[in-house]
Amino acid sequence: MGAAAKTACALIFITVLNGAVFRPTSSDPSDEACLTHLSQSIQDATKSLQNWTKSTFANPCSGFTSYLQGATCNNGRIYKLSLTNLALRGSISPFLANCTNLQALDLSSNFLTGPIPSDLQYLVNLAVLNLSSNRLQGPIPPQLTLCAYLNVIDLHDNLLTGTIPQQLGLLVRLSAFDVSNNKLSGPIPVSLGNRSGNLPRFNATSFDGNKELYGYPLAPLKSKGLSVLAIVGIGLGSGFASLVLSFTGVCIWLKITERKMALEEGKISHLMPDY
């Protein structure tokens, strides 16, 4: 074999080898299941995700290159999903938990409904969770505490109900937290509203827009009935009325006593003999 032929064979071998190493023929089975179920749980009315097909799910990444719109890859695994402002409808699939390398999930500014799946707790590498500006309902899963690397939780402008889980205050890496404009109720956990030490603190804007939510850093709840001035006025009025009634009662008692004394005096004078 000549030198040219040997060189050509070597180049072919290197090309094939590189292809085997850096262009796998299939994705991680967990990522494929994650993407398949997510695509089934959402409706893409604007056809923004045209390359979200079964064949692409089988091979969404090549090293750090992504072939899937909205996905970022790292070493052949889905590292980030960002499907923002795409008018997506449907719900969030619990099978997202299969994307175990996921570090950022952003599904904000869509029309997603239903609950936040508690299965997201299995995304143990998750650092950013942004589900804001949707129509999500139900409680905030306390299981999110198991995502120990979370440093951003953004759930503002949804329809979430229930209380804010106290456990979320255990997330020491949490530097951004926003649950404003929901339907949350009850007290703000001290571990979130009044954090101590060097932990980042969250101001009132993180909690505003929840009528039944109270506690620091929110202003005190206004009375649902009368205003403070009205309550004070009623108190003063009631006190004055009580005073008037008491005074009237005393006057009546004095009159009755005086009358009794007069009658007694009349009886005595009537019984005394004339001299």
XYZ file of N, CA and C in Angstrom:
825
model
N 0.859 -1.195 0.000
C 0.000 0.000 0.000
C 0.888 1.235 0.000
N 0.581 2.208 -0.895
C 1.371 3.416 -1.001
C 1.123 4.358 0.163
N 1.976 5.385 0.256
C 1.865 6.352 1.349
C 0.554 7.107 1.281
N 0.114 7.438 0.065
C -1.136 8.184 -0.101
C -2.327 7.376 0.386
N -2.310 6.067 0.052
C -3.409 5.203 0.455
C -3.444 5.053 1.963
N -2.230 4.893 2.555
C -2.163 4.767 4.013
C -2.694 6.030 4.697
N -2.343 7.174 4.130
C -2.808 8.438 4.697
C -4.323 8.539 4.611
N -4.876 8.127 3.467
C -6.327 8.176 3.270
C -7.032 7.261 4.259
N -6.490 6.058 4.457
C -7.094 5.115 5.413
C -7.054 5.669 6.826
N -5.903 6.298 7.148
C -5.774 6.873 8.493
C -6.794 7.974 8.718
N -7.006 8.805 7.702
C -7.980 9.887 7.812
C -9.387 9.334 7.973
N -9.706 8.264 7.216
C -11.030 7.647 7.322
C -11.229 7.084 8.725
N -10.184 6.415 9.261
C -10.259 5.815 10.594
C -10.484 6.886 11.671
N -9.731 7.998 11.528
C -9.882 9.089 12.500
C -11.273 9.684 12.428
N -11.774 9.850 11.186
C -13.112 10.412 11.010
C -14.170 9.524 11.653
N -14.062 8.198 11.405
C -15.020 7.250 11.975
C -14.918 7.254 13.494
N -13.663 7.251 13.986
C -13.451 7.235 15.433
C -14.050 8.483 16.078
N -13.760 9.642 15.450
C -14.311 10.889 15.971
C -15.833 10.875 15.956
N -16.380 10.313 14.880
C -17.829 10.232 14.791
C -18.406 9.366 15.888
N -17.709 8.272 16.221
C -18.193 7.370 17.263
C -18.131 8.020 18.632
N -17.097 8.850 18.825
C -16.909 9.448 20.136
C -17.788 10.659 20.321
N -17.820 11.535 19.318
C -18.471 12.826 19.490
C -19.875 12.912 18.887
N -20.307 11.910 18.175
C -21.652 11.947 17.583
C -22.357 10.629 17.880
N -22.819 10.447 19.093
C -23.482 9.200 19.437
C -24.743 9.009 18.604
N -25.074 7.741 18.361
C -26.223 7.433 17.507
C -27.534 7.560 18.264
N -27.503 7.599 19.588
C -28.736 7.738 20.356
C -28.467 8.519 21.625
N -29.518 9.128 22.145
C -29.379 9.915 23.362
C -29.462 9.011 24.577
N -29.273 9.614 25.726
C -29.510 8.889 26.961
C -30.990 8.509 27.009
N -31.303 7.246 27.339
C -32.718 6.823 27.353
C -33.586 7.675 28.275
N -33.018 8.158 29.366
C -33.790 8.988 30.291
C -34.162 10.314 29.644
N -33.204 10.925 28.945
C -33.484 12.189 28.256
C -34.525 11.997 27.171
N -34.438 10.886 26.461
C -35.399 10.621 25.392
C -36.818 10.488 25.960
N -36.965 9.783 27.078
C -38.276 9.638 27.714
C -38.782 10.983 28.217
N -37.876 11.769 28.783
C -38.219 13.100 29.287
C -38.791 13.964 28.171
N -38.096 14.036 27.058
C -38.510 14.886 25.945
C -39.787 14.370 25.283
N -39.890 13.053 25.146
C -41.069 12.460 24.505
C -42.330 12.779 25.292
N -42.293 12.585 26.605
C -43.475 12.836 27.430
C -43.790 14.331 27.533
N -42.759 15.164 27.554
C -42.995 16.603 27.600
C -43.706 17.060 26.334
N -43.268 16.574 25.193
C -43.897 16.966 23.924
C -45.341 16.495 23.855
N -45.653 15.383 24.519
C -47.015 14.862 24.530
C -47.928 15.634 25.477
N -47.340 16.290 26.472
C -48.156 16.990 27.475
C -48.429 18.447 27.109
N -47.764 18.965 26.082
C -47.965 20.353 25.690
C -48.522 20.430 24.270
N -49.219 21.532 24.000
C -49.739 21.791 22.652
C -49.031 23.028 22.091
N -48.468 22.848 20.934
C -47.705 23.913 20.287
C -48.520 24.478 19.126
N -49.469 25.356 19.466
C -50.401 25.875 18.458
C -49.700 26.712 17.394
N -48.617 27.375 17.755
C -47.928 28.261 16.804
C -46.844 27.523 16.016
N -46.717 26.215 16.229
C -45.720 25.391 15.515
C -44.300 25.938 15.693
N -44.021 26.340 16.937
C -42.685 26.882 17.220
C -41.646 25.782 17.411
N -42.109 24.575 17.701
C -41.186 23.475 18.005
C -41.259 22.408 16.913
N -41.004 22.822 15.689
C -41.161 21.912 14.563
C -40.158 20.770 14.583
N -38.994 20.992 15.165
C -38.005 19.910 15.179
C -38.124 19.021 16.416
N -39.210 19.220 17.190
C -39.460 18.346 18.336
C -40.169 17.087 17.826
N -39.378 16.192 17.283
C -39.896 14.963 16.699
C -39.227 13.758 17.345
N -39.809 12.611 17.141
C -39.305 11.382 17.749
C -37.865 11.105 17.342
N -37.550 11.359 16.086
C -36.191 11.098 15.610
C -35.178 12.027 16.281
N -35.581 13.275 16.529
C -34.678 14.219 17.201
C -34.527 13.856 18.669
N -35.600 13.377 19.293
C -35.503 12.962 20.696
C -34.510 11.815 20.863
N -34.378 10.997 19.810
C -33.448 9.871 19.869
C -32.002 10.332 19.792
N -31.787 11.547 19.296
C -30.429 12.054 19.173
C -30.443 13.582 19.275
N -30.763 14.136 20.449
C -30.887 15.590 20.572
C -29.553 16.302 20.742
N -28.535 15.576 21.131
C -27.252 16.202 21.454
C -26.095 15.500 20.763
N -25.075 16.280 20.512
C -23.781 15.748 20.094
C -22.720 16.506 20.870
N -22.288 15.913 21.960
C -21.368 16.621 22.837
C -22.046 17.837 23.439
N -21.564 19.030 23.037
C -22.152 20.280 23.531
C -23.090 20.916 22.502
N -23.316 20.218 21.392
C -24.187 20.732 20.342
C -25.595 20.171 20.505
N -26.583 21.056 20.399
C -27.979 20.644 20.512
C -28.655 20.716 19.155
N -29.461 19.687 18.847
C -30.238 19.671 17.611
C -31.712 19.962 17.888
N -32.005 20.356 19.117
C -33.383 20.527 19.550
C -33.600 21.963 19.980
N -34.590 22.616 19.388
C -34.880 24.001 19.739
C -35.209 24.130 21.227
N -34.567 25.097 21.861
C -34.828 25.355 23.268
C -34.005 24.520 24.227
N -33.203 23.608 23.695
C -32.395 22.731 24.542
C -30.917 23.093 24.436
N -30.236 23.011 25.561
C -28.785 23.189 25.606
C -28.181 21.884 26.117
N -27.101 21.469 25.498
C -26.496 20.174 25.821
C -25.148 20.327 26.512
N -24.812 19.322 27.277
C -23.518 19.263 27.961
C -23.092 17.804 28.019
N -22.027 17.490 27.284
C -21.531 16.112 27.237
C -22.618 15.115 26.825
N -23.401 15.510 25.834
C -24.398 14.598 25.278
C -25.679 14.487 26.076
N -25.847 15.272 27.131
C -27.068 15.232 27.947
C -27.759 16.597 27.917
N -29.080 16.583 28.079
C -29.840 17.827 28.151
C -29.471 18.540 29.440
N -28.960 19.762 29.276
C -28.448 20.543 30.401
C -29.397 21.687 30.765
N -30.109 22.188 29.771
C -31.011 23.316 29.976
C -32.170 23.224 28.999
N -33.386 23.529 29.488
C -34.560 23.631 28.630
C -35.159 25.015 28.808
N -35.247 25.749 27.715
C -35.800 27.103 27.755
C -36.842 27.244 26.655
N -38.108 27.106 27.053
C -39.226 27.206 26.104
C -40.119 28.357 26.544
N -39.617 29.554 26.410
C -40.310 30.734 26.929
C -41.085 31.463 25.831
N -42.236 32.014 26.217
C -43.024 32.888 25.349
C -43.314 32.251 23.979
N -43.778 31.000 24.037
C -44.092 30.274 22.805
C -45.583 29.951 22.693
N -46.388 30.548 23.569
C -47.843 30.311 23.576
C -48.186 28.833 23.756
N -47.350 28.132 24.488
C -47.583 26.704 24.718
C -48.751 26.510 25.681
N -49.551 25.496 25.400
C -50.656 25.124 26.277
C -50.439 23.691 26.761
N -51.292 23.268 27.672
C -51.136 21.926 28.210
C -50.621 21.981 29.633
N -49.912 20.958 30.042
C -49.438 20.853 31.416
C -47.961 20.461 31.444
N -47.396 20.522 32.642
C -45.980 20.164 32.818
C -45.899 18.678 33.131
N -45.209 17.945 32.288
C -45.113 16.500 32.463
C -44.238 16.134 33.658
N -44.710 15.215 34.514
C -43.861 14.755 35.618
C -42.635 14.007 35.134
N -42.672 13.543 33.859
C -41.531 12.816 33.303
C -40.334 13.717 33.030
N -40.512 15.027 33.241
C -39.342 15.918 33.170
C -38.267 15.467 34.148
N -38.690 14.759 35.182
C -37.743 14.265 36.181
C -36.725 13.300 35.583
N -37.015 12.774 34.372
C -36.067 11.859 33.728
C -34.852 12.594 33.160
N -34.973 13.907 32.967
C -33.820 14.686 32.487
C -32.912 14.990 33.685
N -32.254 13.967 34.165
C -31.562 14.052 35.453
C -30.348 14.986 35.452
N -29.868 15.371 34.270
C -28.752 16.326 34.206
C -29.217 17.771 34.087
N -30.527 17.972 34.079
C -31.086 19.304 33.873
C -30.694 20.246 35.015
N -30.154 21.401 34.635
C -29.767 22.396 35.633
C -30.594 23.673 35.539
N -31.311 23.850 34.438
C -32.161 25.040 34.281
C -33.408 24.660 33.499
N -34.569 24.991 34.076
C -35.848 24.733 33.422
C -36.635 26.038 33.384
N -36.879 26.534 32.176
C -37.590 27.796 31.995
C -38.748 27.584 31.020
N -39.966 27.560 31.591
C -41.174 27.419 30.775
C -42.068 28.644 30.945
N -41.466 29.770 31.221
C -42.209 30.985 31.551
C -42.928 31.579 30.349
N -43.934 32.412 30.664
C -44.685 33.190 29.664
C -45.349 32.309 28.614
N -46.085 31.314 29.095
C -46.900 30.475 28.233
C -48.317 30.418 28.813
N -49.071 29.390 28.445
C -50.434 29.229 28.950
C -50.603 27.856 29.602
N -49.567 27.416 30.282
C -49.595 26.099 30.898
C -50.518 26.082 32.114
N -51.236 24.980 32.281
C -52.172 24.829 33.394
C -51.806 23.584 34.199
N -52.621 23.331 35.236
C -52.382 22.147 36.053
C -51.362 22.418 37.146
N -50.972 21.375 37.874
C -50.076 21.550 39.018
C -48.603 21.575 38.623
N -47.792 22.011 39.578
C -46.343 21.845 39.464
C -46.033 20.435 39.949
N -45.498 19.563 39.109
C -45.294 18.165 39.515
C -44.306 18.049 40.679
N -44.693 17.276 41.679
C -43.777 17.043 42.799
C -42.577 16.211 42.361
N -42.708 15.534 41.207
C -41.600 14.709 40.702
C -40.377 15.544 40.332
N -40.537 16.840 40.223
C -39.366 17.684 39.936
C -38.316 17.558 41.031
N -38.693 16.993 42.165
C -37.740 16.787 43.251
C -36.562 15.912 42.831
N -36.768 15.104 41.785
C -35.703 14.198 41.340
C -34.687 14.886 40.447
N -34.926 16.156 40.120
C -33.933 16.925 39.351
C -32.915 17.487 40.347
N -32.082 16.619 40.837
C -31.196 16.977 41.954
C -30.116 17.983 41.556
N -29.915 18.186 40.256
C -28.922 19.171 39.798
C -29.556 20.514 39.434
N -30.862 20.619 39.581
C -31.571 21.820 39.132
C -31.161 23.047 39.945
N -30.780 24.093 39.238
C -30.379 25.349 39.881
C -31.364 26.474 39.591
N -32.030 26.434 38.442
C -32.960 27.498 38.042
C -34.303 26.881 37.660
N -35.366 27.337 38.334
C -36.723 26.905 38.012
C -37.574 28.151 37.775
N -37.955 28.359 36.523
C -38.773 29.519 36.162
C -40.035 29.031 35.454
N -41.151 29.085 36.184
C -42.450 28.690 35.633
C -43.415 29.870 35.673
N -42.884 31.062 35.707
C -43.691 32.269 35.880
C -44.569 32.562 34.671
N -45.597 33.382 34.908
C -46.494 33.878 33.854
C -47.125 32.736 33.059
N -47.739 31.826 33.799
C -48.553 30.769 33.219
C -49.903 30.772 33.930
N -50.583 29.649 33.927
C -51.857 29.514 34.630
C -51.828 28.280 35.537
N -50.694 28.057 36.126
C -50.509 26.877 36.970
C -51.356 26.988 38.234
N -51.866 25.841 38.669
C -52.761 25.807 39.827
C -52.232 24.839 40.876
N -52.891 24.872 42.036
C -52.520 23.950 43.092
C -51.397 24.499 43.962
N -50.891 23.680 44.879
C -49.886 24.154 45.835
C -48.474 24.157 45.264
N -47.596 24.848 45.961
C -46.154 24.772 45.662
C -45.633 23.499 46.325
N -45.063 22.574 45.572
C -44.629 21.305 46.178
C -43.499 21.514 47.186
N -43.684 21.089 48.424
C -42.599 21.202 49.399
C -41.402 20.329 49.030
N -41.647 19.325 48.158
C -40.562 18.427 47.747
C -39.461 19.140 46.981
N -39.733 20.373 46.507
C -38.689 21.123 45.793
C -37.465 21.348 46.669
N -37.648 21.220 47.970
C -36.530 21.380 48.900
C -35.424 20.374 48.622
N -35.795 19.234 48.027
C -34.804 18.199 47.736
C -33.889 18.597 46.580
N -34.266 19.637 45.841
C -33.383 20.174 44.793
C -32.420 21.151 45.470
N -31.435 20.610 46.122
C -30.594 21.397 47.029
C -29.780 22.488 46.334
N -29.611 22.398 45.017
C -28.805 23.392 44.298
C -29.639 24.563 43.770
N -30.943 24.555 44.044
C -31.794 25.631 43.540
C -31.331 26.986 44.055
N -31.081 27.892 43.130
C -30.791 29.271 43.537
C -31.779 30.266 42.942
N -32.671 29.788 42.054
C -33.737 30.649 41.516
C -35.037 29.858 41.485
N -36.065 30.395 42.147
C -37.433 29.873 42.037
C -38.322 31.052 41.667
N -38.825 31.031 40.448
C -39.680 32.118 39.971
C -41.025 31.541 39.545
N -42.057 31.823 40.346
C -43.398 31.285 40.091
C -44.439 32.400 39.999
N -44.006 33.635 39.789
C -44.948 34.746 39.820
C -45.970 34.668 38.686
N -47.111 35.340 38.912
C -48.191 35.421 37.928
C -48.690 34.043 37.492
N -49.172 33.287 38.468
C -49.873 32.037 38.222
C -51.147 32.045 39.052
N -51.716 30.873 39.277
C -52.942 30.747 40.078
C -52.696 29.784 41.239
N -51.498 29.796 41.758
C -51.119 28.860 42.816
C -51.855 29.175 44.112
N -52.219 28.121 44.836
C -52.971 28.274 46.082
C -52.237 27.579 47.231
N -52.803 27.743 48.428
C -52.202 27.111 49.597
C -51.134 27.989 50.220
N -50.371 27.414 51.111
C -49.332 28.160 51.822
C -47.973 27.979 51.144
N -47.053 28.856 51.502
C -45.671 28.709 51.035
C -44.980 27.690 51.937
N -44.471 26.599 51.380
C -43.843 25.573 52.221
C -42.676 26.135 53.029
N -42.695 25.900 54.326
C -41.611 26.367 55.182
C -40.279 25.739 54.795
N -40.353 24.519 54.251
C -39.120 23.804 53.913
C -38.250 24.542 52.896
N -38.886 25.399 52.074
C -38.113 26.110 51.051
C -37.058 27.022 51.678
N -37.271 27.412 52.916
C -36.285 28.232 53.612
C -34.989 27.501 53.877
N -34.998 26.170 53.707
C -33.786 25.371 53.922
C -32.844 25.417 52.726
N -33.327 25.995 51.620
C -32.486 26.077 50.413
C -31.488 27.220 50.585
N -30.314 26.900 51.075
C -29.337 27.934 51.436
C -28.742 28.630 50.222
N -28.850 28.010 49.049
C -28.326 28.644 47.832
C -29.340 29.575 47.170
N -30.550 29.597 47.686
C -31.625 30.372 47.063
C -31.310 31.865 47.121
N -31.151 32.479 45.939
C -30.817 33.904 45.876
C -31.912 34.725 45.198
N -32.850 34.053 44.524
C -33.974 34.744 43.882
C -35.227 33.919 44.106
N -36.269 34.580 44.657
C -37.516 33.884 44.987
C -38.674 34.827 44.714
N -39.608 34.396 43.868
C -40.735 35.269 43.511
C -42.007 34.439 43.360
N -42.968 34.678 44.249
C -44.270 34.012 44.159
C -45.385 35.062 44.094
N -45.062 36.261 43.665
C -46.038 37.351 43.624
C -47.158 37.054 42.633
N -48.309 37.692 42.893
C -49.474 37.606 42.001
C -49.943 36.173 41.781
N -50.230 35.506 42.891
C -50.869 34.201 42.882
C -52.085 34.276 43.797
N -52.518 33.136 44.321
C -53.631 33.086 45.272
C -53.190 32.392 46.556
N -51.963 32.643 46.943
C -51.392 32.011 48.129
C -51.980 32.626 49.400
N -51.950 31.861 50.472
C -52.526 32.322 51.735
C -51.634 31.901 52.899
N -51.990 32.404 54.081
C -51.267 32.020 55.283
C -50.018 32.856 55.517
N -49.253 32.480 56.523
C -48.065 33.267 56.875
C -46.882 33.007 55.948
N -46.079 34.036 55.759
C -44.815 33.872 55.038
C -43.818 33.226 55.990
N -43.221 32.102 55.620
C -42.266 31.460 56.523
C -41.136 32.421 56.907
N -40.814 32.455 58.175
C -39.733 33.332 58.652
C -38.432 33.005 57.938
N -38.245 31.736 57.607
C -37.013 31.309 56.944
C -36.876 31.878 55.537
N -37.972 32.443 54.999
C -37.934 33.111 53.690
C -38.118 34.615 53.816
N -39.016 35.024 54.722
C -39.335 36.442 54.845
C -38.345 37.231 55.661
N -37.655 36.558 56.567
C -36.719 37.271 57.438
C -35.481 36.414 57.654
N -34.755 36.194 56.569
C -33.591 35.306 56.621
C -32.463 35.931 57.439
N -31.708 35.082 58.060
C -30.642 35.556 58.943
C -29.272 35.289 58.335
N -28.259 35.821 58.986
C -26.888 35.595 58.544
C -26.598 36.226 57.200
N -25.837 35.497 56.383
C -25.429 36.014 55.070
C -26.367 35.575 53.951
N -27.481 34.939 54.306
C -28.413 34.477 53.279
C -29.105 35.666 52.612
N -29.274 35.615 51.281
C -29.979 36.706 50.584
C -31.395 36.874 51.131
N -31.832 38.118 51.252
C -33.168 38.402 51.768
C -34.088 38.829 50.633
N -35.363 38.523 50.780
C -36.350 38.820 49.753
C -37.296 39.896 50.266
N -37.525 40.913 49.440
C -38.384 42.013 49.884
C -39.844 41.743 49.542
N -40.694 42.718 49.802
C -42.137 42.538 49.660
C -42.561 42.213 48.230
N -41.790 42.674 47.239
C -42.176 42.411 45.850
C -42.168 40.920 45.517
N -41.467 40.127 46.305
C -41.450 38.673 46.080
C -42.762 38.018 46.483
N -43.579 38.733 47.288
C -44.791 38.142 47.859
C -46.064 38.927 47.541
N -45.934 40.107 46.947
C -47.087 40.960 46.672
C -48.120 40.253 45.791
N -49.371 40.746 45.882
C -50.403 40.241 44.980
C -51.045 38.943 45.420
N -50.857 38.554 46.684
C -51.544 37.398 47.272
C -52.386 37.916 48.435
N -53.681 38.072 48.224
C -54.539 38.779 49.178
C -54.549 38.152 50.568
N -54.419 36.840 50.631
C -54.524 36.160 51.920
C -53.160 35.835 52.531
N -52.108 36.346 51.928
C -50.754 36.088 52.428
C -50.363 37.207 53.382
N -49.721 36.865 54.489
C -49.361 37.897 55.458
C -48.054 37.543 56.156
N -47.515 38.549 56.831
C -46.251 38.377 57.536
C -45.150 39.187 56.891
N -44.069 39.377 57.625
C -42.921 40.136 57.124
C -42.351 39.456 55.885
N -42.008 40.231 54.827
C -41.866 41.687 54.747
C -43.106 42.432 54.231
N -44.260 41.783 54.164
C -45.473 42.468 53.713
C -45.991 43.403 54.803
N -46.706 44.426 54.378
C -47.359 45.320 55.329
C -48.470 44.551 56.029
N -48.855 44.984 57.240
C -49.939 44.294 57.960
C -51.213 44.260 57.136
N -51.942 43.154 57.265
C -53.206 43.020 56.541
C -54.200 44.072 56.990
N -54.907 44.671 56.034
C -55.986 45.605 56.375
C -57.189 44.810 56.844
N -57.951 45.435 57.768
C -59.148 44.766 58.275
C -60.144 44.590 57.142
N -60.718 43.409 57.058
C -61.709 43.159 56.009
C -63.007 43.903 56.283
N -63.228 44.309 57.579
C -64.466 45.000 57.917
C -64.226 46.486 57.959
N -64.363 47.062 59.159
C -64.251 48.502 59.321
C -62.804 48.933 59.433
N -62.567 50.191 59.119
C -61.227 50.740 59.231
C -60.849 50.899 60.693
N -59.569 51.163 60.924
C -59.078 51.333 62.288
C -59.764 52.503 62.960
N -59.923 53.617 62.210
C -60.573 54.804 62.779
C -62.021 54.506 63.144
N -62.690 53.727 62.281
C -64.082 53.384 62.568
C -64.169 52.531 63.821
N -63.204 51.578 63.944
C -63.196 50.710 65.121
C -62.959 51.528 66.388
N -62.009 52.495 66.308
C -61.743 53.366 67.463
C -62.978 54.190 67.789
N -63.628 54.722 66.733
C -64.831 55.522 66.935
C -65.941 54.725 67.598
N -66.082 53.473 67.120
C -67.105 52.612 67.724
C -66.770 52.340 69.182
N -65.478 52.149 69.456
C -65.041 51.906 70.832
C -65.353 53.088 71.728
N -65.021 54.280 71.217
C -65.305 55.487 72.005
C -66.797 55.683 72.180
N -67.555 55.453 71.101
C -68.999 55.597 71.167
C -69.620 54.625 72.164
N -69.097 53.377 72.114
C -69.602 52.367 73.041
C -69.294 52.756 74.473
N -68.086 53.310 74.688
C -67.706 53.742 76.035
C -68.596 54.865 76.521
N -68.873 55.819 75.640
C -69.730 56.947 76.012
C -71.151 56.465 76.326
N -71.625 55.535 75.464
C -72.976 55.000 75.679
C -73.041 54.270 77.020
N -71.969 53.503 77.308
C -71.942 52.789 78.595
C -71.945 53.772 79.758
N -71.193 54.871 79.582
C -71.133 55.886 80.636
C -72.503 56.521 80.858
N -73.201 56.841 79.759
C -74.534 57.444 79.847
C -75.496 56.496 80.540
N -75.439 55.216 80.125
C -76.319 54.228 80.733
C -76.040 54.075 82.223
N -74.733 54.059 82.559
C -74.361 53.927 83.967
C -74.861 55.122 84.761
N -74.674 56.324 84.196
C -75.124 57.544 84.882
C -76.638 57.544 85.051
N -77.347 57.143 83.997
C -78.806 57.069 84.063
C -79.248 56.081 85.127
N -78.536 54.920 85.160
C -78.856 53.907 86.153
C -78.672 54.422 87.567
N -77.589 55.173 87.771
C -77.327 55.741 89.099
C -78.420 56.731 89.479
N -78.811 57.573 88.513
C -79.861 58.562 88.773
C -81.170 57.882 89.146
N -81.509 56.847 88.392
C -82.747 56.122 88.688
C -82.665 55.492 90.070
N -81.501 54.907 90.381
C -81.333 54.271 91.706
C -81.468 55.304 92.823
N -80.872 56.492 92.607
C -80.968 57.548 93.616
C -82.416 57.998 93.815
N -83.148 58.126 92.677
C -84.547 58.549 92.779
C -85.366 57.521 93.541
N -85.135 56.248 93.204
C -85.875 55.186 93.891
C -85.541 55.176 95.365
N -84.246 55.314 95.684
C -83.808 55.335 97.086
C -84.430 56.520 97.825
N -84.413 57.684 97.140
C -84.981 58.900 97.752
C -86.472 58.728 98.030
N -87.133 58.085 97.076
C -88.575 57.871 97.246
C -88.848 56.925 98.399
N -88.024 55.855 98.455
C -88.195 54.907 99.555
C -87.985 55.586 100.894
N -86.955 56.433 100.961
C -86.667 57.136 102.213
C -87.830 58.057 102.590
N -88.396 58.715 101.596
C -89.534 59.609 101.867
C -90.724 58.834 102.399
N -90.942 57.658 101.783
C -92.057 56.826 102.250
C -91.829 56.354 103.668
N -90.572 55.971 103.953
C -90.245 55.510 105.305
C -90.462 56.632 106.315
N -90.027 57.835 105.930
C -90.207 58.978 106.826
C -91.687 59.254 107.079
N -92.503 59.070 106.016
C -93.941 59.279 106.148
C -94.567 58.290 107.117
N -94.105 57.044 106.988
C -94.615 56.009 107.885
C -94.272 56.289 109.332
N -93.051 56.710 109.555
C -92.579 56.995 110.932
C -93.358 58.155 111.539
N -93.500 59.222 110.762
C -94.216 60.398 111.260
C -95.683 60.089 111.541
N -96.225 59.181 110.742
C -97.619 58.798 110.929
C -97.800 58.002 112.225
N -96.790 57.222 112.583
C -96.883 56.381 113.775
C -96.564 57.145 115.061
N -95.866 58.230 114.958
C -95.478 58.994 116.169
C -96.703 59.692 116.753
N -96.910 59.645 118.108
C -98.098 60.295 118.731
C -97.950 61.812 118.745
N -99.115 62.491 118.811
C -99.108 63.965 118.883
C -98.981 64.380 120.333
N -98.199 65.393 120.603
C -98.007 65.942 121.964
C -98.578 67.336 122.016
